[in-house]
Tab-separated table of C-alpha atoms and ligand atoms in Angstrom:
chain	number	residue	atom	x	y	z
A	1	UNK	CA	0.000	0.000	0.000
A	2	UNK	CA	1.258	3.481	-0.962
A	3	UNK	CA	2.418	5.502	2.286
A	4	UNK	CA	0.184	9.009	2.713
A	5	UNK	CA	1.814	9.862	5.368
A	6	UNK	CA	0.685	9.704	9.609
A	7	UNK	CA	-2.509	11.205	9.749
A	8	UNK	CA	-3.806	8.960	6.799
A	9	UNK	CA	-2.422	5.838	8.497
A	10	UNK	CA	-3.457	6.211	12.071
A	11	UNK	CA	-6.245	7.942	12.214
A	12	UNK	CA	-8.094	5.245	14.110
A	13	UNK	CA	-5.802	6.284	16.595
A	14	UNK	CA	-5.273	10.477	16.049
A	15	UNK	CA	-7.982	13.200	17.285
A	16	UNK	CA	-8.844	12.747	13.535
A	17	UNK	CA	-12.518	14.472	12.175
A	18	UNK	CA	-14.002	15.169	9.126
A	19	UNK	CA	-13.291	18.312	9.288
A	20	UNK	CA	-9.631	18.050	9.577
A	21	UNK	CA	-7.559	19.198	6.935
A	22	UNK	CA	-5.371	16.708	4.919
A	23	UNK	CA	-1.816	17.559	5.930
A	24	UNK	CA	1.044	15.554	5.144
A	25	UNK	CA	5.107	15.641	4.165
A	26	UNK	CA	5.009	11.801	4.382
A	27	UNK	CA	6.367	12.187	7.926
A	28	UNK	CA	6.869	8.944	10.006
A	29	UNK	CA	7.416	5.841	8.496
A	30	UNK	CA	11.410	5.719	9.621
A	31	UNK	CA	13.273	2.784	9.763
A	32	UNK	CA	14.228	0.658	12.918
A	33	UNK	CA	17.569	0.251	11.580
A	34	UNK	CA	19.915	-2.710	13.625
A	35	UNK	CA	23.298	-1.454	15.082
A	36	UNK	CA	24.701	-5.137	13.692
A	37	UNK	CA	28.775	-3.879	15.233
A	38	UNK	CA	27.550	-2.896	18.886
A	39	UNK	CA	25.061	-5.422	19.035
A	40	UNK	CA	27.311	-8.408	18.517
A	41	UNK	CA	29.817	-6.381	20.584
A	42	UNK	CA	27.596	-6.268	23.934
A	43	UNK	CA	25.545	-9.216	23.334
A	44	UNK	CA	22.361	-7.275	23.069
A	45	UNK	CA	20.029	-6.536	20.313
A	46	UNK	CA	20.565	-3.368	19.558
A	47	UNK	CA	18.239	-1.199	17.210
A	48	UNK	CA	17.717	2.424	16.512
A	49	UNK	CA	14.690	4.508	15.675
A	50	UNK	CA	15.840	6.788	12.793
A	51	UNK	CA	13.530	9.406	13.423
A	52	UNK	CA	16.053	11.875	11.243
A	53	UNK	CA	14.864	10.710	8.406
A	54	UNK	CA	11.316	12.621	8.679
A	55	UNK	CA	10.560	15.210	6.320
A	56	UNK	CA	12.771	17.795	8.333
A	57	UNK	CA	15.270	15.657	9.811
A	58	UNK	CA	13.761	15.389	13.648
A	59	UNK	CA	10.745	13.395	14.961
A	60	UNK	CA	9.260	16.683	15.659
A	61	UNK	CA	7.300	16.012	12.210
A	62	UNK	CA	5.086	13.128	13.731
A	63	UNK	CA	3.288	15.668	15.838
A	64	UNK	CA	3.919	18.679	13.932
A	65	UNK	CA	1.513	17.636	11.173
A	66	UNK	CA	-1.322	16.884	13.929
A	67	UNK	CA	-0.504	19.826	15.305
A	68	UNK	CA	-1.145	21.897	12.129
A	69	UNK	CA	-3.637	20.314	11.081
A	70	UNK	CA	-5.851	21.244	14.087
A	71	UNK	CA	-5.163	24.471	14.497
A	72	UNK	CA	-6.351	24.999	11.323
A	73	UNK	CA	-9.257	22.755	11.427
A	74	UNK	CA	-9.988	25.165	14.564
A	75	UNK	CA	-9.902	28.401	12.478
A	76	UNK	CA	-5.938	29.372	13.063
A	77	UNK	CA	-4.001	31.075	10.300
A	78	UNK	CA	-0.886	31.618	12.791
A	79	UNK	CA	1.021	29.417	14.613
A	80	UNK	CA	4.086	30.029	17.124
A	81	UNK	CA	6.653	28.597	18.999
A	82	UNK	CA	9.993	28.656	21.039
A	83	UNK	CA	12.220	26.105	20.481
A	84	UNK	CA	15.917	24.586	20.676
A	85	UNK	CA	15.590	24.029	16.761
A	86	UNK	CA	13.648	21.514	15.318
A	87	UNK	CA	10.412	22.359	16.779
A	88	UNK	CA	11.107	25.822	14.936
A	89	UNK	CA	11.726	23.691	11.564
A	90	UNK	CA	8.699	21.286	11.788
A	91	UNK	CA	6.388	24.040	12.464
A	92	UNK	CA	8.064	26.101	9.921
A	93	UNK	CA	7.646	23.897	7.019
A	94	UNK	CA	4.235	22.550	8.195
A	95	UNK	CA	2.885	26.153	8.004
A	96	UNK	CA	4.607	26.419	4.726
A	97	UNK	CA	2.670	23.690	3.271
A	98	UNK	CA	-0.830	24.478	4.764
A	99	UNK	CA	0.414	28.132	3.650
A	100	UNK	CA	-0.384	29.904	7.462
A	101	UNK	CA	1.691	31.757	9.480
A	102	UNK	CA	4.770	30.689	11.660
A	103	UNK	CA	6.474	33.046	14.368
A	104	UNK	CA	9.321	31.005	15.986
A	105	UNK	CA	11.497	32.307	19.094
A	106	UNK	CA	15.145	31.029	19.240
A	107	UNK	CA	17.621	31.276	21.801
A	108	UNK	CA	20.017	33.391	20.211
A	109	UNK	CA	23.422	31.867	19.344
A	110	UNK	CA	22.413	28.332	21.030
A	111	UNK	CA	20.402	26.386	17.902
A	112	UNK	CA	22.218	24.262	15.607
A	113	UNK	CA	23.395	25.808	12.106
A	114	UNK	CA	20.683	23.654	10.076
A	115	UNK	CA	17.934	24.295	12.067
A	116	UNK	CA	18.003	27.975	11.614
A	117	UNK	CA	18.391	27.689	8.100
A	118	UNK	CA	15.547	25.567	8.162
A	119	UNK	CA	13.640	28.137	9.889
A	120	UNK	CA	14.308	31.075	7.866
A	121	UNK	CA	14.189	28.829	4.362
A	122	UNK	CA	10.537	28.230	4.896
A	123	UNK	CA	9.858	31.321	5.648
A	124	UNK	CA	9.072	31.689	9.375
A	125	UNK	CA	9.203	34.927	11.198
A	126	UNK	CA	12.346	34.324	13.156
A	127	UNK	CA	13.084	36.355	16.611
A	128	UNK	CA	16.542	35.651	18.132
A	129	UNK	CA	16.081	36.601	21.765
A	130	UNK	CA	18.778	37.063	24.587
A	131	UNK	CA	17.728	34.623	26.741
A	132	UNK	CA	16.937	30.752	27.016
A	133	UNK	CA	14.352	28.180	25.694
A	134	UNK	CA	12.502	28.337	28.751
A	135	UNK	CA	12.333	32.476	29.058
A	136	UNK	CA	11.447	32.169	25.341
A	137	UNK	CA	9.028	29.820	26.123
A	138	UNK	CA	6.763	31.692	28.887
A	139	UNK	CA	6.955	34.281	26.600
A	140	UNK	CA	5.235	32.693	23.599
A	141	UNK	CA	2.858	31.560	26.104
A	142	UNK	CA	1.428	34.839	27.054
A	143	UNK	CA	1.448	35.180	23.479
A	144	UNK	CA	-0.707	32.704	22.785
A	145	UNK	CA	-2.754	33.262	25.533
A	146	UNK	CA	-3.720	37.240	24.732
A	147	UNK	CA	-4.220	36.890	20.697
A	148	UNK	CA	-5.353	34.776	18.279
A	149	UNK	CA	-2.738	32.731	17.544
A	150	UNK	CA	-1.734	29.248	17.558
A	151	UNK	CA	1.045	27.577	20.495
A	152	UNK	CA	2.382	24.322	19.179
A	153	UNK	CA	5.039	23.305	21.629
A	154	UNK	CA	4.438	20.352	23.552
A	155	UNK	CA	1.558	21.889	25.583
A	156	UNK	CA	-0.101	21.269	22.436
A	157	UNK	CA	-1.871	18.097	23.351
A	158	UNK	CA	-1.862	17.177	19.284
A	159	UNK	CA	2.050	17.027	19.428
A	160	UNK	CA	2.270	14.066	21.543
A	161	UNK	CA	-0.452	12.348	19.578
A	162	UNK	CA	1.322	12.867	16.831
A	163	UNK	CA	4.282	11.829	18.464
A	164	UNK	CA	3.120	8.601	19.523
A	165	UNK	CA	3.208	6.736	16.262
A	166	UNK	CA	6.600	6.439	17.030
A	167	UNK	CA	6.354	3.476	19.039
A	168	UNK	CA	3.191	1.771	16.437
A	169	UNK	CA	6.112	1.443	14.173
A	170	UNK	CA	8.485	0.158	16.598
A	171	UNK	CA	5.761	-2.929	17.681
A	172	UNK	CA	4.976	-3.259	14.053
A	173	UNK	CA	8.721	-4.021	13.119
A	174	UNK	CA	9.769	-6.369	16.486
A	175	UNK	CA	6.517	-7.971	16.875
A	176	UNK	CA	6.195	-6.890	19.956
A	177	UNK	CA	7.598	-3.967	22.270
A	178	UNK	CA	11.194	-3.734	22.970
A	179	UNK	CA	12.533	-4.793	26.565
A	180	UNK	CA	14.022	-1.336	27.125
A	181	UNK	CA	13.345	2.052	25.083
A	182	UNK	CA	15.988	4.591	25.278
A	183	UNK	CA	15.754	8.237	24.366
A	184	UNK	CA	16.771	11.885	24.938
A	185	UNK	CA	14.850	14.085	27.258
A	186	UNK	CA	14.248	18.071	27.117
A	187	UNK	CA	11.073	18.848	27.277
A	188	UNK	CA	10.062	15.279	28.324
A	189	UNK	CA	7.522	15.503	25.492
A	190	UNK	CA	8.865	12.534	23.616
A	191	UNK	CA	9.188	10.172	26.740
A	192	UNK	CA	5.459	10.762	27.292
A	193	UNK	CA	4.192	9.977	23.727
A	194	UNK	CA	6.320	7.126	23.457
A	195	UNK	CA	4.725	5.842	26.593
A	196	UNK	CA	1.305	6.369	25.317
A	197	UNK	CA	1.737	4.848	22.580
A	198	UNK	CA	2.918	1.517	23.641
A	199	UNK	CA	0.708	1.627	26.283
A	200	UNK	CA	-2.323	2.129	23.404
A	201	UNK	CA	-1.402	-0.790	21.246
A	202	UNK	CA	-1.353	-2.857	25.022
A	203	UNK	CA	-4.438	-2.137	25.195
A	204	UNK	CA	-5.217	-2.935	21.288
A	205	UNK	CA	-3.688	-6.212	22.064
A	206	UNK	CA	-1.130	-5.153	19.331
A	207	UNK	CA	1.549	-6.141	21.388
A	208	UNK	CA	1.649	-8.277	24.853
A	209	UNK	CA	4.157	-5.851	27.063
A	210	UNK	CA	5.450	-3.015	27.626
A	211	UNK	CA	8.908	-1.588	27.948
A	212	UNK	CA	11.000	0.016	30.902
A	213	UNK	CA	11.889	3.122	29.795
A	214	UNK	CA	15.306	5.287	30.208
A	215	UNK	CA	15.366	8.574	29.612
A	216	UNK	CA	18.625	10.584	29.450
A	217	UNK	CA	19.139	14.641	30.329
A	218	UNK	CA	22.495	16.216	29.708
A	219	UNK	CA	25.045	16.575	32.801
A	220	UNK	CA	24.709	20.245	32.376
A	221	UNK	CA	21.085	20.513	32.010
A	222	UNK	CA	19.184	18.206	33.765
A	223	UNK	CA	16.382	19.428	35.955
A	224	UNK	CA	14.422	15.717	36.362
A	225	UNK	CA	17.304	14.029	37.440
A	226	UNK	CA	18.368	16.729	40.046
A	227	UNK	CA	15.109	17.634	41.280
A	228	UNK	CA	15.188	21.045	40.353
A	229	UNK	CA	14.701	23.954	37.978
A	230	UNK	CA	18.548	24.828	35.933
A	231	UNK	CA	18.434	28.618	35.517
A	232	UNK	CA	21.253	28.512	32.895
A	233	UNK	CA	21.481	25.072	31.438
A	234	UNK	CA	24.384	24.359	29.451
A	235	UNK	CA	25.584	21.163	27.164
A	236	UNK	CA	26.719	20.438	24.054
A	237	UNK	CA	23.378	19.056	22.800
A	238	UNK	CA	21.605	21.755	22.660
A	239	UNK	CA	18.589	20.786	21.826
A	240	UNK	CA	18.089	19.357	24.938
A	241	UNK	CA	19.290	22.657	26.947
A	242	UNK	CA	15.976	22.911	28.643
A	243	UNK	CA	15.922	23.727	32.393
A	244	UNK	CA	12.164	23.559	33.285
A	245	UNK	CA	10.759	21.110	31.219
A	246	UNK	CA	6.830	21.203	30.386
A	247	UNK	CA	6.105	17.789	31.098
A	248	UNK	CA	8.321	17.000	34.090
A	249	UNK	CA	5.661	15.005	35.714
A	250	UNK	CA	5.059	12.899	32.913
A	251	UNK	CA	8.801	11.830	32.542
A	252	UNK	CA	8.910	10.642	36.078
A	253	UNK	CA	5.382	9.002	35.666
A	254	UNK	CA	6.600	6.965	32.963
A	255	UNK	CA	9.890	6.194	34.936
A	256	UNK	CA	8.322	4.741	37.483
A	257	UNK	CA	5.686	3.218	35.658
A	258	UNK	CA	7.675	1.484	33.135
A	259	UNK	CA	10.226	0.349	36.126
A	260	UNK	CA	12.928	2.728	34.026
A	261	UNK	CA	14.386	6.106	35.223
A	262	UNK	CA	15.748	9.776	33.883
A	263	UNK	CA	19.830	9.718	34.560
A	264	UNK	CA	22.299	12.199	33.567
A	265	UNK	CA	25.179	11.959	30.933
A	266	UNK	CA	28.116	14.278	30.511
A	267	UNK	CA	28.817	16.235	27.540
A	268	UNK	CA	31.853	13.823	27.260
A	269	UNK	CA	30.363	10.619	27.120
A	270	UNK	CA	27.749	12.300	24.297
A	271	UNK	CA	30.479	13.208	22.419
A	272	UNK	CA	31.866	9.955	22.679
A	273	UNK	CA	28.495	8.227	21.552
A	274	UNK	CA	28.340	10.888	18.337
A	275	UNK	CA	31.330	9.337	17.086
A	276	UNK	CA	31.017	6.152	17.649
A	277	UNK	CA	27.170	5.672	16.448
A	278	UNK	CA	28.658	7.401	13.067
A	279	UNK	CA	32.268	5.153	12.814
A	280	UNK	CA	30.760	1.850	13.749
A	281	UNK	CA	27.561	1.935	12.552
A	282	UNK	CA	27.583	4.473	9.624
A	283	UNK	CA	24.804	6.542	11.158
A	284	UNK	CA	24.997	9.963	11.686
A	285	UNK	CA	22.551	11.453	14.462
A	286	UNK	CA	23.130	14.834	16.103
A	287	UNK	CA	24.389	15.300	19.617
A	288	UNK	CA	20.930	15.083	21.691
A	289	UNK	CA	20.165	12.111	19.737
A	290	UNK	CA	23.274	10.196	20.704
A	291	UNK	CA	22.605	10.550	24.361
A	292	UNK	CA	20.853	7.424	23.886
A	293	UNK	CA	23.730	5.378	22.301
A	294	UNK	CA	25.646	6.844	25.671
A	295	UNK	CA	23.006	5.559	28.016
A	296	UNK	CA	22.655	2.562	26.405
A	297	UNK	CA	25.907	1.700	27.047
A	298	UNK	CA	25.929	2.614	30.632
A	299	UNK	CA	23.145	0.790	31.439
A	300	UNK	CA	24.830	-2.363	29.706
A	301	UNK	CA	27.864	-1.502	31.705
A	302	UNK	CA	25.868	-1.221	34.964
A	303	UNK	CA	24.014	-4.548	34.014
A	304	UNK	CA	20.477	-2.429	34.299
A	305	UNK	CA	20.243	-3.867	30.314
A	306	UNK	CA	20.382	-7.218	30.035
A	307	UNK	CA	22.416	-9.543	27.604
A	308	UNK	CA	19.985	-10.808	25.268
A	309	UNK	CA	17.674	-8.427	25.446
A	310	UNK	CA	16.342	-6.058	22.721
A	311	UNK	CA	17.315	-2.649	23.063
A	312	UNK	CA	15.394	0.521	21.027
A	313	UNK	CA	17.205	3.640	21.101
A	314	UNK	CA	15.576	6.750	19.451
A	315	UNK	CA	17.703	9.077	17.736
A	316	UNK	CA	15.515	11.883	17.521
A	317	UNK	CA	17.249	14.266	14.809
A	318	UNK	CA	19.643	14.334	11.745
A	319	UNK	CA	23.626	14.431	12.645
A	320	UNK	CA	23.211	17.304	9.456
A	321	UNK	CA	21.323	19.509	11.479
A	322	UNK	CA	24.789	20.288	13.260
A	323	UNK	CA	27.652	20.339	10.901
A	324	UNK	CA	29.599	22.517	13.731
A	325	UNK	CA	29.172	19.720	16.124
A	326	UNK	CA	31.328	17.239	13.761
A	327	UNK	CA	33.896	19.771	12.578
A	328	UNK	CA	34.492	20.324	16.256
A	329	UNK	CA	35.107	16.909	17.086
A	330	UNK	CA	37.238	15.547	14.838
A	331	UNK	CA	40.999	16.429	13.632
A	332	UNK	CA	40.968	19.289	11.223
A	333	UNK	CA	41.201	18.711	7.242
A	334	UNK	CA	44.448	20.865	6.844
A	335	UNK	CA	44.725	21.706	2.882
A	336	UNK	CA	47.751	20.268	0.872
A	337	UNK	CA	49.357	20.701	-3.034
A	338	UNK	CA	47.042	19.039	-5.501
A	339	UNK	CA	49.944	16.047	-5.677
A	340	UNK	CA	49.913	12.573	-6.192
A	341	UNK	CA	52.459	11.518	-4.561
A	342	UNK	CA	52.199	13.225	-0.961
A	343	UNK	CA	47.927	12.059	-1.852
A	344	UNK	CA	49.413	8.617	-1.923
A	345	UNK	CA	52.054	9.150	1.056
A	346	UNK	CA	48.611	10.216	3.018
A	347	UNK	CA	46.414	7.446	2.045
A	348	UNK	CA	48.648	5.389	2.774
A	349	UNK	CA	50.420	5.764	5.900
A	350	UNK	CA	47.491	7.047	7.942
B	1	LIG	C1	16.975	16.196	18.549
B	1	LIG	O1	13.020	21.835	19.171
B	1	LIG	O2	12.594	21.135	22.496
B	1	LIG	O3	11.954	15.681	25.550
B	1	LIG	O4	12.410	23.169	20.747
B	1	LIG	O5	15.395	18.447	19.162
B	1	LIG	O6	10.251	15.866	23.726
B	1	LIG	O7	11.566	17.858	24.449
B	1	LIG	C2	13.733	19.813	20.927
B	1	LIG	C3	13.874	18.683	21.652
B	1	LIG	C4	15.449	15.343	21.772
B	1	LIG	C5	13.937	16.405	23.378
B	1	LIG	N1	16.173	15.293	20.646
B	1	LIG	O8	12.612	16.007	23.185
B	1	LIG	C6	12.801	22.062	20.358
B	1	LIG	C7	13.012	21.000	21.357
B	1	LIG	C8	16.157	16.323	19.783
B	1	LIG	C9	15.379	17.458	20.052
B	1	LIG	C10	14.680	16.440	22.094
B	1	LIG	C11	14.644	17.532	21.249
B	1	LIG	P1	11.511	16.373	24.280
């Protein structure tokens, strides 16, 4: 059957009427690709949720397009948002293609190259502000809350039903659910449509379990796992520099209902995971992303994952988002004589 994209193939399942527009950039529908090198390595299967290959490179797509779609089943013609960078992409090409307005606020200096691109390609009204996601954030809520226009950050109850495809896929591919589901947390949207959603094909009888869930914050910003609001949150990944996330509850709900938990991970051991998702495995997520290859391979290393079991991580955007990121990392490309012979000394002898 031809793919038309999420709304199309879940509606049974979406807040889905009549009167909702057809949206769609053939969002969802990523592949559950299997990390064959780390999984014979550790002795667990090992898989990964692509979600970089949506439409705009982040899983922000899936509930994006719900998202948009309501708002303008509900009369909107102008939709806002602050984000860390791919929120402000989704919503900016989703408004593109359901030609409405788009106003996204950006922490000045801290989004990934890509992403702002993004932003300003599709033709968003972009507003740099001195300040972080979550000042930006309280602002676009008063926002929304005096005029008529549109919030679609994860408040937006049609983001994480959007969002919660995610793991339909994931039980369509295995069979079943995974033992353990591993993913980045920010916002601690994602973590609670994942959750949902496994817990809505239980209840389908589409699959027979459910799975404990880890969710991962960076060292520098991680409000859930200390207990409190961060004030200036820093890390590498920065789209996961949130300090008071909007569904804090919900992460630890699903922690503790799923038997998982929220731990920290240091910028190093991220940087680490980058590297080695891309060298071993030949995919290339960006930084927040690989927070889940890092606490994967903690909780091997602690024994909390167990050998044999099946292992989803979620890498939530594209490693192209962030070309800085890379450059960074590795050993800079110095420029040589166009010359055989030193090419071949090179090649080589490295
Ligand atoms: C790649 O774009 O918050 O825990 O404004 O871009 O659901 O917030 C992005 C979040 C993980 C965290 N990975 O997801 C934004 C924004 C990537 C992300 C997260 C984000 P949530």
């Amino acid at each position: 059957m031809i793919y038309k994209g999420l709304i199309k193939k879940y509606a049974a399942y979406l807040p889905i009427t009549k009167a909702t527009p057809s949206l769609t950039l053939l969002e969802g529908n990523t592949p559950l690709i299997k990390a064959i090198n780390l999984s014979k390595k550790y002795g667990v299967s090992i898989y990964f949720k692509y979600e970089g290959l949506n439409p705009t490179g982040s899983f922000k797509d899936r509930g994006m397009v719900v998202a948009v779609a309501k708002a303008i089943e509900e009369g909107s013609n102008h939709i806002i948002c602050a984000s860390t960078g791919n929120t402000s992409a989704s919503a900016a090409a989703y408004a593109a293609r359901a030609n409405i307005k788009c106003s996204v606020i950006i922490p000045s200096g801290k989004i990934a190259y890509g992403k702002l691109a993004q932003a300003l390609i599709y033709g968003a009204n972009v507003i740099a502000v001195d300040g972080n996601f979550d000042e930006a954030l309280d602002i676009v809520k008063t926002l929304a809350d005096k005029y008529p226009i549109t919030l679609v950050n994860s408040i937006n109850p049609y983001r994480l039903q959007g969002q919660k495809t995610s793991s339909f896929e994931i039980v369509d591919d295995l069979g079943d659910s995974p033992d353990y589901l591993c993913l980045p947390v920010g916002n601690a949207g994602n973590i609670t449509a994942y959750w949902m959603g496994f817990n809505e094909y239980l209840y389908k009888h589409k699959c027979t379990s459910l799975p404990t869930v880890y969710g991962f914050q960076a060292k520098g910003s991680c409000p859930i796992v200390e207990n409190r609001i961060f004030t200036h949150p820093e890390t590498i990944a920065t789209a996961i520099r949130i300090g008071n996330p909007v569904n804090w509850d919900n992460a630890n709900k699903v922690a503790k209902q799923s038997k998982g938990d929220i731990t920290a991970i240091t910028d190093e051991k991220i940087v680490e995971a980058y590297k080695l998702l891309a060298l071993t495995e030949g995919i290339f997520a960006e930084p927040a992303s690989c927070i889940s290859l890092a606490g994967i391979l903690q909780k091997i290393q602690l024994g909390e994952i167990k050998k044999g079991s099946t292992v989803v991580g979620i890498l939530t955007g594209n490693g192209l988002k962030d070309p800085d990121s890379a450059i960074n990392n590795i050993k800079k490309v110095e420029s040589i004589a166009c010359d055989e012979k030193k090419i071949k000394e090179i090649i080589f002898n490295e």
